[in-house]
Amino acid sequence: MKTYKSLSISNPDELVFGISPHTVSCGNGLVIGAGQVFPEINFTLPTLLINEANWQSVISHYHEICEAVIKRSTVLQVPGLVIEFEQLPDMSMNPEWGAEITCLIKQHLDELYAATGIPNALRVTVVDLRDTDQPPLLRTGESCAKTLEAFRLSAQAGADILSIESVGGKEVHDQALLYADLTGIIGSLGILAYRDVGWLWGQITAIADEYKIIAGGDTACGFSNTAMQLAGQGMLPSSLAALDRAASAPRSLAAFEHGAVGPSKDCAYEGPIIKAIAGVPISMEGRSSCCAHFSPLGNIAGAAADLWSNESVQNINLLSGSAPEAFMELLAYDCRLFNTASKSNPLAFRNLMVDSDLPYSPEALILEPKTVIHIASEIVKQTGGYLQTKAAVQAAYEAILSAQNNGRVQIKTAEKVWLDSVALSLSAVPDKEGDALEYLLATYGSFFTPAAYGL
Amino acid sequence: MMIHDILAQLTQVVALGKINKNTPLPADMLGQDGASELAFRALEQGITPQAILNDGLLPGMSIIGEKFSRGEAFIANMLISAQAMNAAMEHLKPYFASGEIKSTGTLVLGTVQGDLHDIGKNLVKMILKGDGWEVIDLGTNVSSEAFLNAISSHSDAIVGLSALLTTTMLNMGEVTETLKKHNPETRVYIGGAPVSQSFCQEIGADGYFRDPHSFAKSLRLD
């Protein structure tokens, strides 16, 4: 297991899109993090049941999507391309189905490389089925076996990069988040999720090594993006979603401690913190993902991106063409801007992205390069997921308070009262991991099984 | 203390989320009676359980619900109010069992087959429980047969279906058809990012709600 005791990037001005200390070479000649930002296109099916009767229709959709996005990326002469095939639950529950589509997409990418020389890679993201049982078993049982089998068959079928949106700890985090319970949030992410990510990525890395492909990275999507969406709907304070984002970084970093090398997953908005610590390339999504969900991070998300993604778009027709083709064009033009700026004044372009979002949301503040480095440096001072998570939340809270006091970030009136109460809540968060675990067991014991986390 | 005073107090503590005397929040009510103590005292004073529920507890939930609708409170405030209400309800449980007061209703809830998303479903569960509903949570990836089985043993229940994927939302139609075939009177409600009012009408469901609170609010008015 690798541990990070110092930062790979400690100067905020070196936390820039397109450049990572540790580049990743993968797929058909693609090198990520070596100076350019590449589009990472992702797509999904329109309203359609996935079953044996519809399987040929499913296959036809993926053929049609690949043809469309490859045509658009060729016309626009993208400097490189990543296709992410994010499996749908049925495709991981029936891993041979996911493998068939993996193979199909890989063939399209190989043909693209042969015909045009455009470097490319295929990321396959397997659905984490392991929380099918309640409480989740995680390390044992059929759903765990299926999840790992889906990775293996995807690797065999031609995946270049493996990823997952893992869910260990979510069963407790969901509860804690809704009650705005900071001890519960820090414990679920720092103890449970951190342990599960470490275990799971040990398995994924072994499969990636066996097939000589890349163990990409994880995302706290089910945790902090849930918080972001609930905050966007006014259900949670935006500053709570911001603290949750910071809290998710040590948990996602655990994948890199156990062999992942990047690029991290597009919906891992904690990516810049990971990049500062581990020096790995990251995928990010911002305004380009409005086809899948809204966010307060549309521009600032691009500040440190090495891949630029659209999250997911249905294969439906628009006036211009299919939605995946249209979003391929959008990503291609965004990447032209990134890569043209890289040649002249990348910092000026990065700062435009940062400054244009920063005043409107504490969630954006967490992605500001100075704040990223502050949080990252507090994380590496600590040992172990729990203390790292606690330190990340404390650092993020200090950053929000400071930005509120000097008027850099707007805090809505309704959440000022909540923010005032955070100091008290934080002071109650135990210093010792064992005490925090006791709290989790006492408060949320019916939702999780310690053995599922090796406890 | 007059009857209306103690009921008004109950309404207030539920709205503020004061569960019992020992709970630390709200900070300015430290050591004061919460919903649990006040409900116990109300029963001692001979106030009927139905009045405690209808004129004390439920109005408190309405107040916090309205504040939430206006953007003046968060889901945590609603859930803590729901905990306060549940603490009071513990004292009323025997009267439910004897039939002296009626529960708000029963909701059978689940995410449809092929779909593992559950945060929206869980929110519905927590909020409706706070409103006094008995919630039978079937979990995620739930088949039509499982919904039918649950309804068979709870014939008066309403059903809530959740889905987050374009590839699973169609299963809501199958569940609705199965349940309506069994009993046309069974009310089926749907929610989730890809669904809409027109989809609701298309599959013959009885209602679509964008968020858990609007669902709860609608049921309160029912």
XYZ file of C-alpha atoms in Angstrom:
677
model
C 0.000 0.000 0.000
C 1.266 3.410 -0.986
C 0.924 6.284 1.487
C 1.109 9.931 0.578
C 2.954 12.077 3.130
C 3.615 15.045 0.847
C 1.993 16.738 -2.122
C 2.854 16.066 -5.747
C 1.700 19.590 -6.558
C 2.120 22.106 -3.740
C 2.028 25.345 -5.730
C -1.550 26.331 -6.696
C -0.238 27.820 -9.939
C 1.027 24.393 -10.962
C -2.393 22.821 -10.543
C -3.425 23.327 -14.139
C -5.462 21.490 -16.762
C -3.677 19.092 -19.102
C -0.515 18.566 -17.036
C 0.047 15.912 -14.399
C 3.295 14.851 -12.729
C 2.542 11.181 -13.454
C 1.212 10.726 -16.980
C -0.777 7.658 -18.004
C -0.153 5.820 -21.299
C -3.015 3.625 -22.420
C -5.097 2.223 -25.252
C -4.100 3.135 -28.774
C -1.154 5.462 -28.177
C -2.902 7.837 -25.796
C -0.823 9.679 -23.178
C -2.934 11.506 -20.594
C -1.615 14.404 -18.526
C 1.278 15.267 -20.812
C 0.105 18.729 -21.833
C -3.188 18.315 -23.606
C -6.806 17.894 -22.504
C -8.739 15.198 -24.353
C -12.504 14.698 -24.605
C -14.000 11.783 -22.718
C -17.393 11.059 -24.236
C -19.985 9.054 -22.350
C -23.495 8.034 -23.379
C -26.446 5.891 -22.423
C -29.498 4.306 -23.951
C -32.782 6.126 -24.480
C -35.906 4.749 -22.826
C -35.475 1.052 -23.502
C -35.628 -2.075 -21.395
C -32.466 -4.170 -21.404
C -33.432 -7.784 -21.841
C -32.864 -10.647 -24.238
C -35.769 -9.624 -26.440
C -34.349 -6.106 -26.899
C -30.686 -7.068 -27.023
C -30.217 -6.480 -30.768
C -31.769 -3.055 -30.359
C -29.336 -2.335 -27.491
C -26.415 -3.395 -29.671
C -27.681 -1.252 -32.552
C -27.782 1.795 -30.302
C -24.152 1.329 -29.245
C -23.073 0.839 -32.886
C -24.956 3.970 -33.903
C -23.484 5.989 -31.033
C -19.915 4.877 -31.795
C -20.260 5.695 -35.472
C -21.650 9.141 -34.659
C -19.080 10.182 -32.051
C -16.171 8.813 -34.058
C -17.346 10.653 -37.165
C -17.607 13.926 -35.231
C -14.250 13.500 -33.497
C -12.627 12.790 -36.875
C -14.217 15.812 -38.550
C -13.088 18.049 -35.694
C -9.618 16.442 -35.608
C -9.532 15.874 -31.864
C -5.974 15.293 -30.625
C -7.090 12.209 -28.710
C -10.266 10.556 -27.488
C -11.499 8.538 -24.548
C -14.820 6.735 -24.749
C -16.286 5.796 -21.428
C -18.644 2.852 -21.466
C -20.485 3.179 -18.202
C -22.333 -0.077 -17.800
C -25.990 -0.134 -16.841
C -26.954 -2.427 -13.931
C -28.221 -5.222 -16.187
C -24.901 -5.242 -18.043
C -22.926 -5.843 -14.853
C -25.491 -8.286 -13.493
C -25.006 -10.187 -16.776
C -21.270 -9.550 -17.271
C -21.183 -11.230 -20.683
C -23.579 -8.526 -21.935
C -21.245 -5.787 -20.703
C -18.323 -7.618 -22.311
C -20.094 -7.816 -25.674
C -20.580 -4.062 -25.776
C -17.025 -3.463 -24.536
C -15.763 -5.506 -27.468
C -17.984 -3.604 -29.896
C -16.758 -0.186 -28.760
C -13.137 -1.313 -28.722
C -13.435 -2.402 -32.367
C -14.707 1.042 -33.322
C -11.795 2.681 -31.499
C -9.245 0.362 -33.114
C -10.667 1.244 -36.533
C -10.469 4.938 -35.690
C -6.808 4.591 -34.776
C -6.027 2.582 -37.894
C -7.829 5.035 -40.164
C -6.777 8.371 -38.676
C -4.039 7.796 -36.119
C -6.097 9.609 -33.471
C -4.865 8.190 -30.154
C -7.684 6.772 -28.068
C -8.674 4.584 -25.148
C -11.753 2.839 -23.799
C -12.688 3.272 -20.148
C -15.142 0.707 -18.813
C -16.981 1.559 -15.624
C -18.603 -1.403 -13.945
C -21.706 -0.951 -11.786
C -21.007 -1.639 -8.134
C -23.660 -4.253 -7.421
C -22.403 -4.935 -3.917
C -25.100 -2.972 -2.103
C -27.900 -5.126 -3.500
C -28.086 -6.804 -0.093
C -29.054 -4.680 2.888
C -26.917 -4.303 4.922
C -24.349 -4.694 2.136
C -21.989 -7.663 2.349
C -19.419 -5.914 0.104
C -16.561 -8.452 0.263
C -18.591 -11.645 -0.069
C -21.707 -12.986 -1.725
C -23.030 -13.189 -5.247
C -23.214 -9.459 -5.906
C -19.525 -9.044 -5.051
C -18.605 -11.983 -7.258
C -20.657 -10.536 -10.139
C -19.039 -7.130 -9.792
C -15.543 -8.590 -9.946
C -16.532 -10.891 -12.810
C -17.799 -7.860 -14.736
C -14.344 -6.287 -14.330
C -12.606 -9.435 -15.507
C -14.809 -9.930 -18.570
C -14.531 -6.247 -19.478
C -10.744 -6.489 -19.255
C -10.778 -9.585 -21.453
C -13.080 -7.874 -23.964
C -10.806 -4.912 -24.564
C -11.162 -2.305 -21.830
C -8.113 -0.040 -21.579
C -9.037 1.627 -18.289
C -11.107 0.192 -15.430
C -13.220 2.336 -13.132
C -16.114 2.124 -10.703
C -18.379 4.333 -8.650
C -18.027 2.272 -5.509
C -20.653 2.387 -2.791
C -19.143 1.006 0.435
C -20.155 3.265 3.323
C -22.994 4.850 1.380
C -25.604 3.038 3.447
C -24.467 5.038 6.482
C -23.465 8.205 4.629
C -26.975 8.590 3.127
C -28.479 8.705 6.603
C -25.822 10.966 8.074
C -26.016 13.368 5.144
C -29.773 13.816 5.393
C -29.466 14.587 9.104
C -26.450 16.860 8.415
C -24.604 14.752 10.977
C -20.917 15.636 10.586
C -19.624 12.833 12.812
C -21.672 10.371 10.763
C -20.441 11.840 7.477
C -16.791 11.824 8.535
C -17.053 8.329 10.001
C -18.864 6.826 7.017
C -16.390 8.275 4.539
C -13.223 8.150 6.635
C -13.667 4.717 8.203
C -16.145 2.674 6.163
C -15.780 4.004 2.620
C -12.009 4.412 3.001
C -11.622 0.774 4.051
C -13.924 -0.488 1.307
C -12.229 1.477 -1.476
C -8.862 0.131 -0.339
C -10.094 -3.455 -0.375
C -11.948 -3.148 -3.680
C -9.082 -1.449 -5.527
C -6.743 -4.200 -4.418
C -9.013 -6.544 -6.410
C -9.404 -4.232 -9.417
C -5.684 -3.515 -9.638
C -4.928 -7.238 -9.662
C -7.276 -7.704 -12.645
C -5.830 -4.673 -14.455
C -2.285 -5.950 -13.895
C -3.206 -9.398 -15.179
C -4.511 -7.957 -18.447
C -1.845 -5.224 -18.616
C -4.380 -2.425 -18.647
C -4.931 0.637 -16.482
C -6.585 0.747 -13.051
C -8.133 4.202 -13.485
C -9.863 5.504 -10.391
C -12.974 5.740 -8.272
C -15.452 8.498 -7.493
C -17.497 9.575 -4.498
C -20.433 10.109 -6.853
C -22.927 8.260 -4.657
C -21.791 10.370 -1.724
C -20.810 13.935 -2.589
C -22.674 14.227 -5.885
C -25.783 13.147 -4.036
C -25.042 15.972 -1.598
C -24.495 18.380 -4.508
C -27.799 17.426 -6.119
C -29.743 17.665 -2.861
C -28.163 21.055 -2.180
C -29.077 22.146 -5.693
C -32.705 21.335 -4.902
C -32.582 23.278 -1.640
C -32.763 20.157 0.512
C -29.302 20.566 2.045
C -27.088 23.573 2.733
C -24.657 24.114 -0.131
C -21.891 24.517 2.453
C -22.665 21.026 3.754
C -22.258 19.689 0.209
C -18.948 21.574 0.056
C -17.736 19.985 3.310
C -18.881 16.597 2.067
C -16.856 17.070 -1.124
C -13.713 17.722 0.872
C -14.519 14.765 3.117
C -14.717 12.452 0.119
C -11.123 13.057 -1.017
C -9.319 10.621 1.349
C -11.835 7.934 0.470
C -11.222 8.331 -3.279
C -7.466 8.672 -2.664
C -7.538 5.166 -1.165
C -7.895 3.785 -4.717
C -4.517 5.307 -5.570
C -3.012 4.014 -2.348
C -4.000 0.553 -3.592
C -2.728 0.691 -7.150
C -4.940 2.960 -9.261
C -2.927 5.311 -11.456
C -5.565 7.534 -13.079
C -7.282 8.983 -14.909
C -9.783 9.356 -12.069
C -13.487 9.194 -12.886
C -15.167 12.204 -14.502
C -17.808 12.663 -11.796
C -15.155 12.658 -9.035
C -15.226 16.409 -8.391
C -12.768 15.686 -5.596
C -10.308 15.006 -8.439
C -8.224 18.194 -8.074
C -7.428 17.263 -4.450
C -6.396 13.785 -5.634
C -4.258 15.313 -8.385
C -2.503 17.623 -5.921
C -1.680 14.703 -3.628
C -1.048 11.767 -5.987
C -0.018 13.675 -9.099
C -2.259 11.535 -11.302
C -4.278 12.779 -14.274
C -7.956 13.411 -13.626
C -11.130 13.437 -15.650
C -13.621 16.173 -14.886
C -17.050 17.288 -16.034
C -18.624 20.713 -15.750
C -20.980 22.692 -17.976
C -20.526 19.886 -20.492
C -22.447 17.493 -18.234
C -25.643 19.549 -18.045
C -27.228 16.869 -20.235
C -27.026 14.534 -17.220
C -27.247 16.791 -14.171
C -26.889 20.396 -13.054
C -24.084 21.726 -10.860
C -22.634 24.962 -9.493
C -19.220 23.935 -10.869
C -19.629 24.364 -14.624
C -16.439 26.288 -15.345
C -14.255 25.751 -12.290
C -14.407 21.986 -12.812
C -12.162 22.436 -15.820
C -9.342 24.182 -13.944
C -7.241 21.054 -13.388
C -8.865 18.635 -15.862
C -6.798 16.261 -17.990
C -9.869 14.676 -19.586
C -13.073 16.666 -20.158
C -16.298 14.709 -19.993
C -20.039 15.092 -20.552
C -20.974 12.549 -17.804
C -23.723 10.853 -19.849
C -26.213 11.636 -22.574
C -29.073 9.588 -23.974
C -28.980 8.470 -27.579
C -31.832 10.640 -28.786
C -32.068 12.879 -31.832
C -31.522 16.628 -31.666
C -31.845 19.133 -34.529
C -28.125 18.799 -35.290
C -27.852 15.028 -35.052
C -27.789 12.542 -32.217
C -27.210 13.844 -28.689
C -23.938 11.866 -28.239
C -22.631 13.346 -31.503
C -23.642 16.851 -30.434
C -21.915 16.464 -27.083
C -18.860 15.050 -28.830
C -18.678 18.319 -30.739
C -19.140 20.357 -27.564
C -16.293 18.493 -25.824
C -14.071 18.800 -28.889
C -14.476 22.579 -29.011
C -13.934 22.900 -25.259
C -10.718 20.899 -25.612
C -9.560 23.138 -28.470
C -9.881 26.060 -26.078
C -7.986 24.224 -23.314
C -5.201 23.205 -25.668
C -4.884 26.565 -27.414
C -4.667 28.263 -24.009
C -1.979 25.768 -22.975
C 0.295 27.118 -25.692
C -0.091 30.750 -24.676
C -1.272 31.512 -21.152
C -2.838 28.510 -19.395
C -3.004 30.229 -16.006
C -5.044 33.116 -17.396
C -7.544 30.661 -18.891
C -7.603 28.556 -15.734
C -8.206 31.613 -13.589
C -11.099 32.697 -15.804
C -12.728 29.338 -15.171
C -12.072 29.637 -11.430
C -13.079 33.264 -10.977
C -16.261 32.967 -13.016
C -17.764 30.364 -10.644
C -16.135 31.108 -7.312
C -18.408 33.879 -5.981
C -21.607 31.903 -6.394
C -21.124 28.791 -4.306
C -19.105 27.376 -1.407
C -18.989 24.162 -3.452
C -16.994 26.007 -6.109
C -14.635 27.301 -3.413
C -13.559 23.720 -2.661
C -12.256 23.432 -6.247
C -10.351 26.732 -6.194
C -6.658 25.794 -6.621
C -5.566 27.587 -3.411
C -8.280 25.839 -1.400
C -7.479 22.521 -3.074
C -3.837 22.798 -2.004
C -4.855 23.854 1.523
C -7.159 20.844 1.933
C -4.675 18.465 0.287
C -1.836 19.613 2.532
C -3.966 19.087 5.655
C -4.853 15.574 4.440
C -1.248 14.445 3.952
C -0.300 15.656 7.434
C -2.520 12.913 8.856
C -2.262 9.141 8.818
C -5.265 6.946 8.033
C -8.589 7.667 6.388
C -10.466 8.856 9.457
C -8.058 11.545 10.583
C -7.469 12.595 6.982
C -11.207 13.008 6.454
C -11.628 14.968 9.659
C -8.739 17.244 8.683
C -10.181 17.769 5.190
C -13.530 18.872 6.627
C -11.870 21.198 9.130
C -9.754 22.776 6.371
C -12.768 23.180 4.088
C -14.781 24.743 6.902
C -12.028 27.253 7.622
C -11.862 28.109 3.916
C -15.627 28.656 3.708
C -15.690 30.831 6.837
C -12.808 32.911 5.584
C -14.352 33.344 2.120
C -17.688 34.248 3.712
C -16.083 36.821 5.981
C -14.158 38.530 3.214
C -17.078 38.412 0.798
C -15.495 36.127 -1.776
C -18.322 33.601 -1.667
C -22.058 34.117 -1.330
C -23.699 32.169 1.468
C -27.487 32.118 1.327
C -29.275 33.579 4.355
C -31.039 30.296 5.130
C -27.777 28.438 5.524
C -25.911 31.023 7.597
C -27.625 29.652 10.704
C -26.503 26.148 9.770
C -22.963 27.281 9.056
C -22.857 28.961 12.482
C -23.635 25.602 14.082
C -20.829 23.735 12.306
C -18.123 24.785 14.773
C -20.081 23.124 17.582
C -20.705 19.991 15.491
C -17.050 19.762 14.491
C -15.887 20.086 18.076
C -17.990 17.014 18.871
C -16.309 14.864 16.205
C -14.119 12.359 18.085
C -10.343 12.565 17.773
C -9.993 8.805 17.895
C -11.178 6.523 15.103
C -12.351 3.934 17.624
C -14.669 6.451 19.281
C -16.072 7.453 15.907
C -16.717 3.810 15.073
C -18.520 3.394 18.381
C -20.688 6.353 17.409
C -21.453 4.829 13.998
C -22.418 1.543 15.605
C -24.616 3.233 18.187
C -26.320 5.570 15.718
C -26.369 3.680 12.429
C -25.653 0.129 13.540
C -28.724 -1.275 11.812
C -27.534 -0.027 8.428
C -24.103 -1.675 8.174
C -22.173 -4.782 9.081
C -18.666 -4.202 10.486
C -17.453 -7.484 8.950
C -18.202 -6.109 5.480
C -15.404 -3.639 6.177
C -13.009 -6.096 7.755
C -13.845 -4.693 11.189
C -52.281 24.109 31.459
C -55.213 24.516 29.061
C -55.789 21.868 26.402
C -55.074 24.207 23.535
C -51.895 25.411 25.281
C -50.332 21.968 25.452
C -51.394 21.138 21.900
C -49.918 24.431 20.695
C -46.721 23.591 22.574
C -46.622 20.188 20.906
C -46.997 21.837 17.529
C -44.130 24.164 18.367
C -41.688 21.507 19.590
C -42.384 19.312 16.577
C -41.805 22.241 14.215
C -38.562 23.098 16.033
C -37.390 19.485 16.266
C -37.225 19.293 20.063
C -37.439 15.536 20.582
C -37.203 15.238 24.345
C -35.795 17.023 27.378
C -32.305 15.577 26.907
C -31.728 16.387 23.247
C -29.217 19.214 22.743
C -31.042 20.906 19.882
C -32.372 23.486 19.492
C -29.630 24.989 21.669
C -31.920 27.656 23.119
C -34.333 24.970 24.407
C -31.741 23.016 26.368
C -33.402 21.204 29.280
C -36.942 22.100 28.236
C -39.654 19.554 27.593
C -39.790 18.062 24.111
C -42.419 16.232 22.108
C -42.072 13.072 24.176
C -42.743 14.716 27.554
C -45.530 16.926 26.232
C -47.379 14.041 24.560
C -47.161 12.018 27.776
C -48.523 14.942 29.776
C -51.295 15.580 27.248
C -52.500 12.006 27.653
C -52.350 12.401 31.435
C -54.586 15.445 31.126
C -57.151 13.372 29.276
C -56.667 14.839 25.817
C -57.707 12.276 23.248
C -54.936 10.617 21.241
C -56.661 11.684 18.018
C -56.570 15.322 19.118
C -52.902 15.015 20.076
C -52.164 13.662 16.610
C -54.382 15.938 14.551
C -54.210 19.174 16.522
C -50.746 18.903 18.086
C -48.323 16.841 16.045
C -49.428 17.066 12.417
C -49.690 20.880 12.409
C -46.042 20.942 13.582
C -45.024 18.868 10.583
C -46.995 21.180 8.324
C -45.177 24.213 9.686
C -41.716 22.766 9.037
C -42.905 21.485 5.663
C -43.995 24.963 4.641
C -40.698 26.448 5.834
C -38.911 23.868 3.718
C -41.048 24.803 0.714
C -40.099 28.446 1.155
C -36.389 27.592 1.310
C -36.147 28.552 4.981
C -35.335 25.053 6.254
C -33.486 21.978 5.052
C -34.312 18.328 4.885
C -32.422 17.756 8.156
C -34.835 20.104 9.911
C -37.771 18.131 8.542
C -36.260 14.823 9.569
C -35.499 16.016 13.089
C -39.092 17.273 13.338
C -40.167 13.831 12.171
C -38.080 12.312 14.971
C -39.818 14.598 17.461
C -43.180 13.494 16.136
C -42.156 9.844 16.325
C -41.047 10.316 19.935
C -44.537 11.584 20.738
C -46.127 8.793 18.728
C -44.437 6.207 20.946
C -46.904 7.242 23.679
C -49.818 6.960 21.245
C -48.914 3.486 19.944
C -51.260 1.568 22.267
C -54.183 3.610 20.947
C -53.299 2.708 17.364
C -53.262 -0.939 18.358
C -56.673 -0.667 20.018
C -58.130 1.141 17.016
C -58.925 4.264 19.048
C -56.943 6.310 16.524
C -56.230 5.491 12.923
C -52.783 5.593 11.359
C -52.330 7.923 8.433
C -51.933 4.982 6.049
C -49.572 2.402 4.652
C -47.123 2.966 1.802
C -45.415 0.126 -0.038
C -42.236 1.583 -1.494
C -39.448 0.357 -3.744
C -37.049 1.042 -6.603
C -38.126 -0.948 -9.646
C -36.325 -3.961 -11.093
C -32.919 -3.364 -12.641
C -32.331 -0.151 -10.705
C -30.132 0.147 -7.595
C -30.634 3.843 -6.800
C -32.252 4.508 -3.460
C -31.653 7.962 -2.028
C -34.913 9.392 -3.408
C -36.847 6.390 -2.177
C -35.232 6.651 1.238
C -36.131 10.329 1.495
C -39.774 9.536 0.757
C -39.664 6.881 3.439
C -38.190 9.142 6.081
C -40.539 12.029 5.409
C -43.708 9.949 5.239
C -42.787 8.069 8.394
C -42.566 11.483 9.994
C -46.100 12.143 8.822
C -47.323 9.026 10.583
C -47.359 6.633 7.645
C -46.434 3.009 8.016
C -43.840 2.457 5.287
C -43.014 -0.986 3.923
C -39.695 -0.518 2.144
C -39.039 -3.308 -0.364
C -35.573 -1.934 -1.222
C -34.052 -1.680 -4.690
C -34.273 -3.885 -7.794
C -37.810 -4.908 -6.806
C -39.851 -7.138 -9.114
C -43.559 -6.749 -9.920
C -44.209 -9.957 -8.000
C -42.625 -8.529 -4.852
C -44.816 -5.418 -5.064
C -47.859 -7.622 -5.628
C -47.012 -9.797 -2.641
C -46.686 -6.754 -0.410
C -49.980 -5.334 -1.603
C -51.712 -8.665 -1.122
C -51.029 -8.520 2.595
C -51.737 -4.757 2.882
C -54.810 -4.261 0.746
C -55.349 -0.603 1.735
C -51.773 0.432 1.025
C -50.727 2.902 -1.613
C -47.608 2.195 -3.687
C -44.583 4.376 -4.444
C -42.252 3.456 -7.323
C -38.815 4.965 -7.875
C -36.423 4.788 -10.867
C -33.384 6.781 -11.947
C -32.544 5.183 -15.278
C -34.041 5.455 -18.742
C -33.542 1.710 -19.019
C -35.544 0.876 -15.891
C -38.359 3.442 -15.852
C -40.410 1.258 -18.212
C -40.594 -1.338 -15.461
C -42.861 1.111 -13.611
C -45.453 0.424 -16.303
C -45.253 -3.302 -15.738
C -45.603 -2.933 -11.972
C -48.530 -0.541 -12.341
C -50.300 -2.867 -14.745
C -49.753 -5.860 -12.465
C -51.054 -4.053 -9.396
C -54.038 -2.523 -11.143
C -54.968 -5.897 -12.613
C -54.958 -7.328 -9.094
C -56.905 -4.403 -7.656
C -57.865 -1.407 -9.807
C -58.315 0.675 -6.650
C -54.636 0.453 -5.655
C -53.109 3.894 -6.032
C -49.638 3.947 -7.595
C -47.332 6.976 -7.454
C -44.041 7.430 -9.288
C -40.932 9.570 -8.933
C -37.338 9.787 -10.187
C -35.209 11.871 -12.527
C -36.227 10.407 -15.914
C -39.995 10.219 -15.317
C -42.632 12.878 -15.880
C -46.334 13.612 -15.601
C -46.905 12.499 -19.184
C -45.077 9.225 -18.518
C -47.237 8.781 -15.437
C -50.374 9.135 -17.551
C -48.931 6.868 -20.228
C -48.459 3.972 -17.805
C -51.709 4.545 -15.932
C -50.163 5.533 -12.597
C -52.092 7.814 -10.277
C -49.548 10.531 -9.678
C -46.033 11.818 -10.355
C -44.035 13.907 -7.913
C -40.755 15.710 -8.538
C -39.584 15.478 -4.948
C -40.449 13.693 -1.693
C -41.844 16.778 -0.015
C -44.421 17.504 -2.711
C -45.513 13.861 -2.482
C -45.916 14.150 1.288
C -47.709 17.463 0.954
C -50.140 16.024 -1.557
C -50.911 13.067 0.707
C -51.558 15.414 3.621
C -54.211 17.183 1.534
C -55.754 13.916 0.351
